[in-house]
Coordinates of C-alpha atoms and ligand atoms in Angstrom, one line a residue:
M20 CA -5.8 23.3 -12.7
I21 CA -7.9 25.3 -15.1
I22 CA -8.8 29.0 -14.5
A23 CA -11.5 30.7 -16.5
M24 CA -11.0 34.4 -16.4
K25 CA -13.9 36.8 -16.2
R26 CA -15.3 37.8 -19.6
G27 CA -14.0 41.0 -21.0
T28 CA -10.8 41.0 -18.8
V29 CA -8.2 43.0 -20.7
K30 CA -5.1 41.2 -22.0
E31 CA -2.7 43.2 -19.9
K32 CA -4.5 42.2 -16.7
I33 CA -4.4 38.6 -17.8
Q34 CA -0.7 38.8 -18.5
Q35 CA -0.1 40.3 -15.0
F36 CA -2.2 37.6 -13.4
A37 CA -0.3 34.8 -15.4
A38 CA 3.0 36.3 -14.3
Y39 CA 1.8 36.1 -10.7
L40 CA 0.9 32.5 -11.1
E41 CA 4.3 31.6 -12.8
Q42 CA 6.1 33.0 -9.7
R43 CA 4.4 30.2 -7.8
G44 CA 6.1 27.6 -9.9
V45 CA 3.7 26.7 -12.7
K46 CA 3.7 27.1 -16.4
I47 CA 0.7 28.7 -18.1
H48 CA -1.0 27.5 -21.2
F49 CA -3.3 30.2 -22.7
S50 CA -6.5 29.5 -24.5
E51 CA -8.0 32.7 -25.9
G52 CA -11.7 32.6 -26.9
A53 CA -13.8 35.4 -28.5
S54 CA -14.7 36.9 -25.1
Q55 CA -13.0 34.8 -22.5
T56 CA -9.5 33.5 -21.8
V57 CA -8.9 30.2 -20.1
L58 CA -5.6 29.5 -18.4
G59 CA -4.2 25.9 -18.0
L60 CA -1.8 25.6 -15.2
V61 CA 0.9 23.0 -15.9
G62 CA 3.2 21.4 -13.4
D63 CA 3.2 21.3 -9.6
T64 CA 0.3 23.4 -8.4
T65 CA 1.0 22.9 -4.7
G66 CA 2.3 26.5 -4.4
V67 CA -0.9 27.9 -5.8
D68 CA -3.6 28.8 -3.3
E69 CA -6.9 27.6 -4.8
E70 CA -9.1 29.4 -2.3
A71 CA -7.3 32.7 -3.0
L72 CA -7.7 32.2 -6.8
R73 CA -11.5 31.6 -6.4
A74 CA -11.7 34.8 -4.5
H75 CA -9.7 36.8 -7.0
H76 CA -11.7 39.6 -8.8
L77 CA -10.5 38.6 -12.3
V78 CA -11.4 34.9 -11.9
E79 CA -14.7 33.4 -12.9
K80 CA -14.1 29.7 -12.2
V81 CA -11.3 27.4 -11.0
I82 CA -11.4 23.7 -12.0
R83 CA -9.1 21.2 -10.4
V84 CA -7.9 18.5 -12.8
Q85 CA -5.7 16.7 -10.4
E86 CA -6.0 16.0 -6.7
P87 CA -4.3 18.3 -4.2
Y88 CA -2.3 15.5 -2.8
K89 CA 0.8 15.0 -4.9
R90 CA 3.5 13.1 -3.1
V91 CA 1.1 10.4 -1.9
N92 CA -0.7 10.3 -5.2
R93 CA -0.3 7.1 -7.3
L94 CA -0.1 9.3 -10.4
F95 CA 3.3 10.5 -9.2
H96 CA 4.5 7.1 -8.0
P97 CA 2.8 4.3 -9.8
E98 CA 4.4 1.4 -7.9
D99 CA 3.3 0.3 -4.5
T100 CA 5.4 1.7 -1.7
R101 CA 6.8 -0.9 0.7
I102 CA 7.7 0.0 4.3
D103 CA 10.6 -2.0 5.7
T104 CA 11.7 -2.3 9.3
I105 CA 14.5 -4.3 10.8
G106 CA 13.8 -6.0 14.1
P107 CA 16.3 -6.6 16.8
D108 CA 16.1 -10.3 15.7
G109 CA 17.7 -9.2 12.4
E110 CA 14.6 -9.9 10.3
I111 CA 13.5 -7.4 7.8
R112 CA 9.8 -7.0 7.8
H113 CA 7.8 -5.5 5.0
I114 CA 4.4 -3.9 4.8
G115 CA 2.9 -3.2 1.3
A116 CA 3.8 -4.3 -2.3
G117 CA 2.7 -7.8 -1.8
Y118 CA 3.6 -8.1 1.9
L119 CA 1.1 -8.3 4.7
G120 CA 2.1 -6.6 7.9
I121 CA 0.5 -8.1 10.9
I122 CA 0.6 -5.9 14.0
A123 CA -0.8 -7.4 17.2
G124 CA -0.7 -6.7 20.9
P125 CA -2.7 -5.1 23.7
C126 CA -4.5 -1.7 23.6
S127 CA -2.2 -0.6 26.4
V128 CA 0.9 -1.7 28.1
E129 CA -0.2 -2.6 31.6
S130 CA 2.7 -4.4 33.3
R131 CA 6.0 -6.1 32.4
E132 CA 4.5 -9.6 32.8
Q133 CA 1.5 -8.7 30.6
I134 CA 3.4 -7.2 27.7
V135 CA 6.2 -9.7 27.6
T136 CA 3.8 -12.7 27.8
V137 CA 1.5 -11.4 25.1
A138 CA 4.4 -10.4 22.9
A139 CA 5.8 -13.9 22.9
E140 CA 2.4 -15.3 22.2
V141 CA 1.6 -13.1 19.2
K142 CA 5.1 -13.7 17.8
Q143 CA 4.6 -17.4 18.2
A144 CA 1.3 -17.1 16.2
G145 CA 3.1 -15.2 13.4
A146 CA 2.7 -11.5 14.1
G147 CA 5.4 -9.4 12.5
F148 CA 5.0 -6.4 14.9
L149 CA 4.0 -5.8 18.5
R150 CA 1.7 -3.0 19.4
G151 CA 1.1 -1.5 22.8
G152 CA -0.1 2.0 23.8
A153 CA 1.9 3.9 26.5
F154 CA 0.2 7.3 26.0
K155 CA -3.5 6.7 25.5
P156 CA -6.0 9.1 24.1
R157 CA -9.0 8.3 26.3
T158 CA -12.4 9.9 26.0
S159 CA -12.7 10.3 29.8
P160 CA -10.0 12.0 31.9
Y161 CA -10.8 9.5 34.6
S162 CA -10.0 6.4 32.5
F163 CA -6.6 4.7 32.5
Q164 CA -4.3 7.0 30.6
G165 CA -1.5 4.5 29.9
L166 CA 1.8 4.1 31.7
G167 CA 3.5 6.8 29.8
N168 CA 7.3 6.5 29.7
E169 CA 7.2 3.5 31.9
G170 CA 5.0 1.8 29.4
L171 CA 7.5 2.5 26.6
T172 CA 10.3 1.0 28.7
L173 CA 8.3 -2.2 29.2
L174 CA 7.4 -2.3 25.5
L175 CA 11.1 -2.0 24.7
E176 CA 11.8 -5.0 27.0
A177 CA 9.2 -7.0 25.1
K178 CA 10.9 -5.9 21.9
K179 CA 14.2 -7.1 23.2
E180 CA 12.9 -10.4 24.4
T181 CA 10.9 -11.3 21.3
G182 CA 12.8 -9.5 18.6
L183 CA 9.6 -8.0 17.3
P184 CA 9.6 -4.4 16.1
I185 CA 7.2 -2.2 18.0
V186 CA 4.4 0.2 17.2
S187 CA 3.1 2.8 19.7
E188 CA 1.0 5.9 19.6
L189 CA 2.6 9.4 20.0
M190 CA 0.2 12.1 21.1
D191 CA 2.7 14.9 22.0
I192 CA 5.7 15.9 20.0
H193 CA 7.5 16.6 23.3
H194 CA 7.6 12.8 23.8
L195 CA 9.4 12.1 20.6
D196 CA 12.8 11.5 22.2
A197 CA 11.3 8.7 24.3
F198 CA 10.1 7.1 21.0
N199 CA 13.7 6.7 19.8
E200 CA 13.6 2.9 19.7
V201 CA 9.9 2.6 18.7
D202 CA 10.0 1.2 15.2
I203 CA 6.7 2.6 13.9
I204 CA 5.1 5.7 15.4
Q205 CA 1.3 5.6 15.4
I206 CA -0.7 8.8 15.0
G207 CA -4.2 8.0 16.3
A208 CA -7.6 8.8 14.9
R209 CA -7.9 11.8 17.1
N210 CA -4.7 13.4 15.9
M211 CA -5.0 12.7 12.2
Q212 CA -5.6 16.4 11.6
N213 CA -3.2 17.7 14.2
F214 CA -1.3 19.5 11.6
T215 CA 1.4 20.8 13.9
L216 CA 2.1 17.3 15.0
L217 CA 2.2 16.0 11.4
K218 CA 4.6 18.8 10.4
E219 CA 6.9 17.9 13.2
L220 CA 6.8 14.2 12.4
S221 CA 7.4 14.9 8.7
L222 CA 10.9 15.8 9.8
C223 CA 11.6 12.5 11.4
R224 CA 12.6 9.4 9.4
K225 CA 10.6 6.7 11.2
P226 CA 7.6 5.1 9.5
I227 CA 4.3 6.6 10.6
L228 CA 1.2 4.6 11.0
L229 CA -1.5 7.2 10.3
K230 CA -5.0 6.2 11.4
R231 CA -8.1 7.7 9.8
G232 CA -9.9 10.2 11.8
L233 CA -13.3 9.3 13.4
A234 CA -15.2 11.5 10.9
S235 CA -12.6 12.0 8.2
T236 CA -13.0 11.5 4.5
I237 CA -10.7 9.4 2.4
K238 CA -9.4 12.7 0.9
E239 CA -8.7 14.2 4.3
L240 CA -6.7 11.1 5.3
L241 CA -4.7 11.5 2.1
M242 CA -4.1 15.2 2.8
A243 CA -3.0 14.4 6.3
A244 CA -0.5 11.9 4.8
E245 CA 0.5 14.6 2.3
Y246 CA 1.6 16.8 5.3
L247 CA 4.0 14.0 6.3
A248 CA 5.3 13.5 2.8
A249 CA 5.5 17.2 2.0
G250 CA 7.9 17.7 4.9
G251 CA 10.1 14.8 3.8
N252 CA 8.8 11.7 5.5
G253 CA 7.3 9.4 2.9
R254 CA 7.4 6.3 5.1
I255 CA 3.7 6.3 5.8
I256 CA 1.2 3.4 6.4
L257 CA -2.5 4.4 6.1
C258 CA -4.9 2.7 8.5
E259 CA -8.7 2.4 8.1
R260 CA -10.1 1.9 11.7
G261 CA -13.8 2.6 11.2
I262 CA -15.7 5.8 11.0
R263 CA -18.6 7.4 12.8
T264 CA -22.0 6.6 11.3
F265 CA -25.6 6.4 12.6
E266 CA -25.0 2.7 13.2
N267 CA -24.2 2.0 16.9
Y268 CA -24.3 -1.8 16.9
T269 CA -20.6 -1.6 16.4
R270 CA -18.2 0.9 18.0
N271 CA -17.5 2.4 14.5
T272 CA -18.4 1.4 11.0
L273 CA -15.6 -0.3 9.1
D274 CA -15.3 1.3 5.7
L275 CA -14.1 -1.6 3.6
A276 CA -14.5 0.5 0.4
A277 CA -11.7 2.8 1.7
I278 CA -9.2 0.0 1.0
P279 CA -9.6 -0.1 -2.8
A280 CA -10.2 3.6 -2.8
L281 CA -7.0 4.5 -0.9
K282 CA -5.0 2.0 -3.0
K283 CA -6.3 3.4 -6.2
E284 CA -5.5 7.0 -5.2
S285 CA -2.2 6.4 -3.4
H286 CA 0.9 4.2 -3.6
L287 CA 1.1 3.9 0.2
P288 CA 0.3 0.7 2.0
V289 CA -3.1 0.5 3.6
I290 CA -3.8 -1.6 6.7
V291 CA -7.0 -2.2 8.6
D292 CA -7.7 -2.1 12.4
P293 CA -10.8 -4.3 12.8
S294 CA -10.6 -4.0 16.7
H295 CA -11.4 -0.3 16.9
A296 CA -13.6 -0.6 13.9
T297 CA -16.0 -2.9 15.6
G298 CA -15.4 -2.8 19.3
L299 CA -16.5 -6.5 19.4
S300 CA -13.9 -9.2 19.6
W301 CA -16.1 -11.9 18.1
M302 CA -16.4 -9.8 14.9
V303 CA -12.7 -9.1 14.6
P304 CA -11.6 -12.2 12.8
T305 CA -14.4 -11.9 10.2
L306 CA -13.5 -8.3 9.4
A307 CA -9.8 -9.0 9.4
K308 CA -10.4 -11.7 6.7
A309 CA -12.6 -9.3 4.8
A310 CA -9.9 -6.6 4.9
V311 CA -7.2 -8.9 3.5
A312 CA -9.6 -10.1 0.8
A313 CA -10.4 -6.5 -0.1
G314 CA -6.7 -5.9 -0.7
A315 CA -5.4 -4.5 2.6
D316 CA -1.7 -4.7 3.1
G317 CA -2.0 -5.8 6.7
I318 CA -4.0 -5.6 9.9
M319 CA -3.6 -4.3 13.3
V320 CA -5.4 -6.3 16.0
E321 CA -5.7 -5.9 19.7
V322 CA -4.7 -9.1 21.6
H323 CA -4.8 -9.3 25.4
N324 CA -3.6 -12.2 27.7
N325 CA -6.9 -11.9 29.6
P326 CA -9.4 -9.5 27.9
E327 CA -11.7 -9.6 30.9
T328 CA -9.2 -7.8 33.1
A329 CA -7.8 -5.4 30.4
L330 CA -7.5 -1.8 31.6
C331 CA -8.5 -0.6 28.1
D332 CA -10.6 -2.1 25.2
G333 CA -11.0 -5.6 26.6
E334 CA -14.3 -6.1 24.8
Q335 CA -12.6 -5.8 21.4
S336 CA -9.4 -7.8 22.3
L337 CA -8.7 -11.3 21.0
T338 CA -7.2 -13.9 23.3
P339 CA -3.8 -15.2 22.0
K340 CA -5.5 -18.4 21.1
E341 CA -8.1 -16.6 19.0
F342 CA -5.4 -14.6 17.3
G343 CA -3.5 -17.8 16.5
D344 CA -6.6 -19.2 14.9
L345 CA -7.0 -16.1 12.8
M346 CA -3.4 -16.1 11.7
E347 CA -3.7 -19.7 10.4
I348 CA -6.6 -18.5 8.2
L349 CA -4.7 -15.4 7.1
Q350 CA -1.7 -17.5 6.1
K351 CA -4.0 -19.4 3.7
Y352 CA -5.6 -16.2 2.3
A353 CA -2.1 -14.8 1.7
A354 CA -1.1 -17.9 -0.1
I355 CA -4.1 -17.8 -2.4
E356 CA -3.3 -14.2 -3.3
M357 CA 0.4 -15.0 -3.6
R358 CA 1.2 -12.5 -0.9
S359 CA 3.6 -13.0 1.9
I360 CA 3.3 -12.6 5.6
G361 CA 6.9 -13.7 5.8
T362 CA 10.1 -11.8 6.4
D363 CA 13.5 -11.8 4.8
K364 CA 16.2 -13.0 7.1
L365 CA 19.4 -11.0 7.0
Ligands
LIG23 C1 -5.3 2.6 19.3 O1 -4.9 2.0 18.3 O2 -5.0 2.2 20.5 C2 -6.3 3.7 19.2 C3 -6.5 4.5 20.2 O3 -6.9 3.8 18.0 P1 -7.7 5.0 17.3 O4 -6.8 6.2 17.3 O5 -8.0 4.4 16.0 O6 -8.9 5.2 18.1
LIG24 MN1 -7.6 0.4 21.9

């Protein structure tokens, strides 16, 4: 960070100001011109409040050289981060650093029969993780809200029967205890900037699947991830799930450019959810392929035993057969790119 002091500021005031900054954990490099002094802040500037500096009466200009996200920044961690989970079947599954994570399952857990059947089918097709919402963020209070704790119990049964690790959305920190055996906690688009929730989750050690907000920028997504990492939880998977634009042919607009952008800026794995991005099941395989071709570290796809009767998001859900066909193609894509969908057996 570079701070240009106001012209004519006396040396003594500048020294006091520099001492104040040093207390915030940075070193100061002074550059004294004929009428103006410029301070270069070296080191970790996370303790420095940029807004407050801009408002300071001695400061003319503040220029940021580095991004405000530090822990999730690739500059601070050049290698790709890999997220590992161990399923009850004893297989270690990876997401990132050359491994594609394939997460599949229904939007919501609806019944034991539904979740156990679809879990077996997506596993058979090659999915590495089972998804299923128990607590659902619905636009209307009159829509199906998910089965809550009962949904999690059923999801755990499907986990036990198939051996697949599970992914489910947490909306309220008070539910955290019930997520004890959930392998990856999903933070949905609507909660991406729920900073209280992010701070609480930064204290837990489970991987967090952080979905991009409906109208959030790439930087805002990275800053949300920074909240998790700053509190001590660096096990983060970023998820592009489409953003709001003027286009309404699709439910959202899939921002494919976010994949290389996020991967350039951050070392964290980036996956894509083509289901919520499009809202149209027929478009999902095409965009899943595009996401993998654009460098995504995996996909999360909604799959329902019978999309026509789904209690939530049936229109965007693949049938198990359609998912199986997609997996066959993704296996080929992965092979061409020398990436692996596979797992390491213990
Ligand atoms: C979901 O994955 O079920 C979901 C609600 O997604 P999003 O938060 O991206 O809308
Ligand atoms: Mn859904």
